[in-house]
Coordinates of C-alpha atoms in Angstrom, one line a residue:
X1 CA 168.3 64.4 109.1
X2 CA 168.8 60.5 107.7
X3 CA 171.0 58.1 109.0
X4 CA 172.3 55.4 105.9
X5 CA 174.8 52.9 107.6
X6 CA 176.6 54.8 110.7
X7 CA 177.1 58.0 108.9
X8 CA 174.7 61.1 109.6
X9 CA 173.6 62.7 106.7
X10 CA 172.7 66.3 106.6
X11 CA 169.0 67.5 105.1
X12 CA 167.7 70.7 104.6
X13 CA 165.9 73.1 101.9
X14 CA 165.6 75.9 100.6
X15 CA 162.1 78.5 99.8
X16 CA 163.5 80.9 97.6
X17 CA 162.3 84.1 95.4
X18 CA 162.1 81.4 92.4
X19 CA 164.6 78.8 93.7
X20 CA 164.0 75.4 95.7
X21 CA 167.3 74.2 96.6
X22 CA 168.3 70.6 99.1
X23 CA 171.2 70.1 100.1
X24 CA 172.8 66.9 101.8
X25 CA 174.7 68.7 103.3
X26 CA 179.0 68.8 104.2
X27 CA 178.9 64.8 104.5
X28 CA 178.5 63.6 101.2
X29 CA 177.8 67.0 99.5
X30 CA 174.7 65.8 97.5
X31 CA 172.3 68.9 96.2
X32 CA 169.3 69.7 93.9
X33 CA 167.5 72.6 92.9
X34 CA 164.2 73.5 90.5
X35 CA 162.9 76.8 89.6
X36 CA 159.8 78.9 89.2
X37 CA 158.5 82.0 88.1
X38 CA 158.4 83.6 90.8
X39 CA 156.1 86.0 89.7
X40 CA 153.6 84.3 87.6
X41 CA 153.7 80.6 89.7
X42 CA 150.3 79.3 90.3
X43 CA 150.3 76.6 94.0
X44 CA 150.4 73.9 91.4
X45 CA 153.9 75.0 89.9
X46 CA 155.0 75.3 93.1
X47 CA 154.0 71.5 94.3
X48 CA 155.8 70.3 90.7
X49 CA 159.0 72.2 91.3
X50 CA 159.2 70.6 95.1
X51 CA 158.8 67.3 94.5
X52 CA 160.6 67.3 91.7
X53 CA 163.4 69.2 94.5
X54 CA 162.6 66.7 97.5
X55 CA 164.1 63.4 95.0
X56 CA 166.9 64.3 96.4
X57 CA 165.4 62.9 99.5
X58 CA 164.7 59.0 98.0
X59 CA 166.5 56.4 99.8
X60 CA 166.8 58.5 102.7
X61 CA 165.4 56.4 106.2
X62 CA 165.1 60.7 107.7
X63 CA 164.1 62.0 111.2
X64 CA 163.4 65.3 109.8
X65 CA 163.7 68.3 107.4
X66 CA 164.3 71.6 108.2
X67 CA 162.9 74.2 105.5
X68 CA 164.9 78.0 105.2
X69 CA 162.1 79.9 104.0
X70 CA 162.0 83.3 102.8
X71 CA 159.0 86.6 103.5
X72 CA 157.4 86.0 106.8
X73 CA 157.1 82.0 108.2
X74 CA 154.4 80.1 111.2
X75 CA 156.5 77.9 112.0
X76 CA 153.9 76.5 114.2
X77 CA 151.9 76.6 111.2
X78 CA 153.8 75.6 108.5
X79 CA 152.8 78.1 106.4
X80 CA 155.1 79.8 104.4
X81 CA 152.3 83.1 104.7
X82 CA 153.8 85.7 102.2
X83 CA 156.6 86.6 99.9
X84 CA 156.1 90.0 98.4
X85 CA 157.6 89.7 94.8
X86 CA 155.7 85.3 95.2
X87 CA 152.2 85.2 95.1
X88 CA 152.1 81.9 94.6
X89 CA 153.8 80.8 97.7
X90 CA 150.9 83.1 100.5
X91 CA 149.9 80.8 102.4
X92 CA 151.5 77.9 101.1
X93 CA 151.6 74.7 103.4
X94 CA 155.9 73.8 102.8
X95 CA 155.6 71.4 105.7
X96 CA 152.3 69.5 105.0
X97 CA 153.3 68.8 100.7
X98 CA 156.9 68.2 101.4
X99 CA 156.3 66.1 104.7
X100 CA 153.3 63.9 101.4
X101 CA 156.4 63.8 99.6
X102 CA 158.7 61.8 102.1
X103 CA 156.9 60.7 104.9
X104 CA 159.4 62.5 107.1
X105 CA 158.4 65.7 109.5
X106 CA 158.8 68.1 108.5
X107 CA 160.0 71.6 110.3
X108 CA 160.0 76.2 108.5
X109 CA 162.0 78.9 109.5
X110 CA 162.6 81.6 108.3
X111 CA 165.6 81.9 105.9
X112 CA 167.7 84.5 108.5
X113 CA 167.1 83.0 111.3
X114 CA 168.4 79.4 110.6
X115 CA 171.2 81.2 108.9
X116 CA 172.1 82.5 112.2
X117 CA 171.1 79.0 113.6
X118 CA 173.8 77.2 110.6
X119 CA 176.6 80.2 111.9
X120 CA 176.0 79.0 115.7
X121 CA 176.5 75.8 114.8
X122 CA 179.3 75.4 112.0
X123 CA 180.6 78.8 111.8
X124 CA 181.9 81.9 112.8
X125 CA 179.3 82.4 115.7
X126 CA 180.3 79.4 117.6
X127 CA 181.1 79.9 121.2
X128 CA 178.9 83.3 121.4
X129 CA 175.8 84.7 122.7
X130 CA 175.0 87.3 121.3
X131 CA 175.9 87.9 117.1
X132 CA 174.6 88.6 114.2
X133 CA 174.7 86.9 111.1
X134 CA 173.8 89.1 107.5
X135 CA 171.9 88.0 104.4
X136 CA 173.9 90.2 101.0
X137 CA 172.9 90.4 97.9
X138 CA 170.0 89.6 95.4
X139 CA 168.6 88.3 98.9
X140 CA 168.6 90.7 101.9
X141 CA 168.1 90.3 105.8
X142 CA 169.6 89.8 109.5
X143 CA 168.8 87.6 111.9
X144 CA 169.9 87.7 115.6
X145 CA 171.6 85.2 118.5
X146 CA 171.1 87.6 121.4
X147 CA 171.7 85.6 124.6
X148 CA 172.3 82.8 122.8
X149 CA 169.2 82.5 121.6
X150 CA 167.1 83.5 118.0
X151 CA 165.1 86.9 118.0
X152 CA 161.6 85.4 116.2
X153 CA 158.8 87.1 117.0
X154 CA 155.4 86.3 115.5
X155 CA 154.9 88.3 112.2
X156 CA 158.9 89.3 112.2
X157 CA 161.4 89.5 109.0
X158 CA 164.6 89.6 108.3
X159 CA 165.1 92.8 108.2
X160 CA 165.1 93.6 104.8
X161 CA 161.7 96.3 104.5
X162 CA 162.6 98.2 107.5
X163 CA 162.7 102.1 106.2
X164 CA 165.8 103.7 106.1
X165 CA 164.3 106.1 103.6
X166 CA 161.1 108.0 103.7
X167 CA 161.0 109.3 101.0
X168 CA 162.7 106.9 98.7
X169 CA 162.2 104.2 96.1
X170 CA 159.0 102.6 95.4
X171 CA 160.2 98.6 97.0
X172 CA 158.4 95.2 96.0
X173 CA 156.4 95.2 99.3
X174 CA 154.1 98.4 97.8
X175 CA 156.0 100.6 101.0
X176 CA 158.5 103.7 100.0
X177 CA 162.4 103.7 101.3
X178 CA 163.0 100.4 102.6
X179 CA 166.0 99.0 102.8
X180 CA 166.0 96.6 100.3
X181 CA 165.6 99.7 97.1
X182 CA 169.5 100.9 98.5
X183 CA 171.4 97.6 99.5
X184 CA 170.5 94.9 97.8
X185 CA 172.4 94.1 94.1
X186 CA 169.6 95.5 91.9
X187 CA 171.0 99.1 93.1
X188 CA 173.7 98.7 92.7
X189 CA 173.7 97.8 89.3
X190 CA 170.8 100.1 88.3
X191 CA 173.7 103.1 90.7
X192 CA 176.2 101.8 88.2
X193 CA 174.1 102.6 85.3
X194 CA 173.3 105.4 85.9
X195 CA 177.2 106.4 86.5
X196 CA 178.2 105.2 83.0
X197 CA 180.4 102.1 84.2
X198 CA 179.1 98.6 82.7
X199 CA 175.8 97.3 85.3
X200 CA 177.1 94.0 86.5
X201 CA 177.9 93.1 90.0
X202 CA 180.3 93.6 93.0
X203 CA 182.9 91.9 91.7
X204 CA 183.8 93.0 88.3
X205 CA 182.9 96.8 90.2
X206 CA 186.2 95.8 92.3
X207 CA 188.0 94.6 90.0
X208 CA 187.7 96.6 87.7
X209 CA 189.7 99.2 89.4
X210 CA 187.7 102.2 88.5
X211 CA 187.5 105.3 90.5
X212 CA 184.3 106.1 90.0
X213 CA 183.3 101.6 90.2
X214 CA 185.1 102.6 93.8
X215 CA 183.1 105.2 94.9
X216 CA 179.8 103.1 93.9
X217 CA 181.3 100.0 95.3
X218 CA 181.8 102.3 98.9
X219 CA 177.9 104.0 97.9
X220 CA 177.1 100.6 98.6
X221 CA 178.3 98.8 101.5
X222 CA 177.6 102.8 103.3
X223 CA 173.5 101.2 101.9
X224 CA 174.3 98.1 103.4
X225 CA 175.8 99.5 106.9
X226 CA 172.9 101.3 107.5
X227 CA 169.9 99.5 108.1
X228 CA 173.2 97.5 110.5
X229 CA 173.4 100.3 112.0
X230 CA 169.9 100.6 113.4
X231 CA 170.5 96.5 114.5
X232 CA 173.3 97.3 116.8
X233 CA 171.0 100.5 118.2
X234 CA 168.3 98.3 119.1
X235 CA 170.6 94.8 119.7
X236 CA 173.8 95.9 120.0
X237 CA 175.2 92.3 118.3
X238 CA 178.8 93.3 118.0
X239 CA 179.9 90.1 115.5
X240 CA 178.2 91.4 111.9
X241 CA 179.5 87.9 109.6
X242 CA 178.0 89.0 106.4
X243 CA 177.3 86.5 103.6
X244 CA 176.6 87.0 99.9
X245 CA 177.5 89.0 97.2
X246 CA 180.2 90.8 100.3
X247 CA 182.7 88.2 99.7
X248 CA 183.4 89.5 96.9
X249 CA 183.9 93.6 98.1
X250 CA 187.4 92.5 99.9
X251 CA 188.4 94.4 102.3
X252 CA 187.4 97.7 101.5
X253 CA 183.7 97.1 101.6
X254 CA 184.8 95.3 105.0
X255 CA 186.7 98.3 106.0
X256 CA 183.2 100.3 105.0
X257 CA 180.5 98.5 107.0
X258 CA 182.0 97.8 109.7
X259 CA 184.1 102.1 110.3
X260 CA 180.0 103.4 109.8
X261 CA 179.2 100.5 112.9
X262 CA 180.8 101.6 114.9
X263 CA 180.7 105.9 114.0
X264 CA 176.8 104.5 115.9
X265 CA 177.8 103.3 119.2
X266 CA 177.0 105.7 121.6
X267 CA 177.2 103.7 124.3
X268 CA 181.2 104.2 125.1
X269 CA 180.8 100.2 127.4
X270 CA 179.2 98.4 124.4
X271 CA 181.5 95.6 122.9
X272 CA 182.6 97.5 119.9
X273 CA 180.8 96.2 116.8
X274 CA 182.9 93.8 114.0
X275 CA 182.6 93.1 110.9
X276 CA 183.3 89.3 109.9
X277 CA 183.3 88.4 106.1
X278 CA 181.8 83.8 105.5
X279 CA 183.7 81.8 103.9
X280 CA 180.8 80.2 103.4
X281 CA 178.4 80.2 100.5
X282 CA 175.9 82.0 102.8
X283 CA 173.4 78.9 100.7
X284 CA 175.0 76.4 103.2
X285 CA 175.1 78.4 105.8
X286 CA 171.2 78.6 105.6
X287 CA 171.1 75.1 105.2
X288 CA 172.8 73.6 107.7
X289 CA 171.0 75.7 110.2
X290 CA 167.7 73.9 108.9
X291 CA 169.8 70.3 109.1
X292 CA 170.1 71.4 113.1
X293 CA 167.0 73.3 113.7
X294 CA 165.9 69.7 113.1
X295 CA 169.0 68.3 115.3
X296 CA 168.0 70.0 118.0
X297 CA 163.5 69.4 118.3
X298 CA 165.3 64.2 118.2

């Protein structure tokens, strides 16, 4: 957070596979983005991209910066420990680097956990003590707020690499059958191509009106629900807020996911799962959660 005159400005940064995004929040609506080659980048390339994106912080009296990072994160040490698709981020000292660039205190947390915080403080999760916030599309993951606390065990991830098919496709992490292999945009495009349809995204498939495209979309919704059923059975969050590509799926997509979740409820006294589709861009929610992370430590 930074103070500009009398108006506070929320500042947060997001580190994803191949992109760095910086946003100043809703009060100013200013942002910056820097890109790098995910597979071939070196730590020096990451440093350069971080320096370029961090220029948006210039001229602000910063109270702190929150970083939403993909992969495996060590918040205490300020490290991004591992991102399967970006070798250069393995062990990357993001808080140290960004702190040196800006002179501000920096905190880092996993993107999915900050996304659930963003929903809790600014979105559809307000007023609830337990719910799940879900990223869909190119990036898949779940953040869980349970009894008022974000579930953040050391070494925990976002669920994208939970096994949903023991003999499934090989994932980028090296394992087989990860949820990510059947519930991301890459799978959807490949499945559409295999069905003789254009290799397009969810929005185009839904809008085509083609019955075959509708079958592919339903299969995609069921695949997304595979991982969410596991989350429901373990933690019974009740409310699932979908962000990202799911917004393009329309009411049919939302309903398929919700119905599959309700089929999986074994305890009749449990809250019936509900699925809502977030209206804000998923990146905005995670960045707001990053700003909220700073606020919570002031």
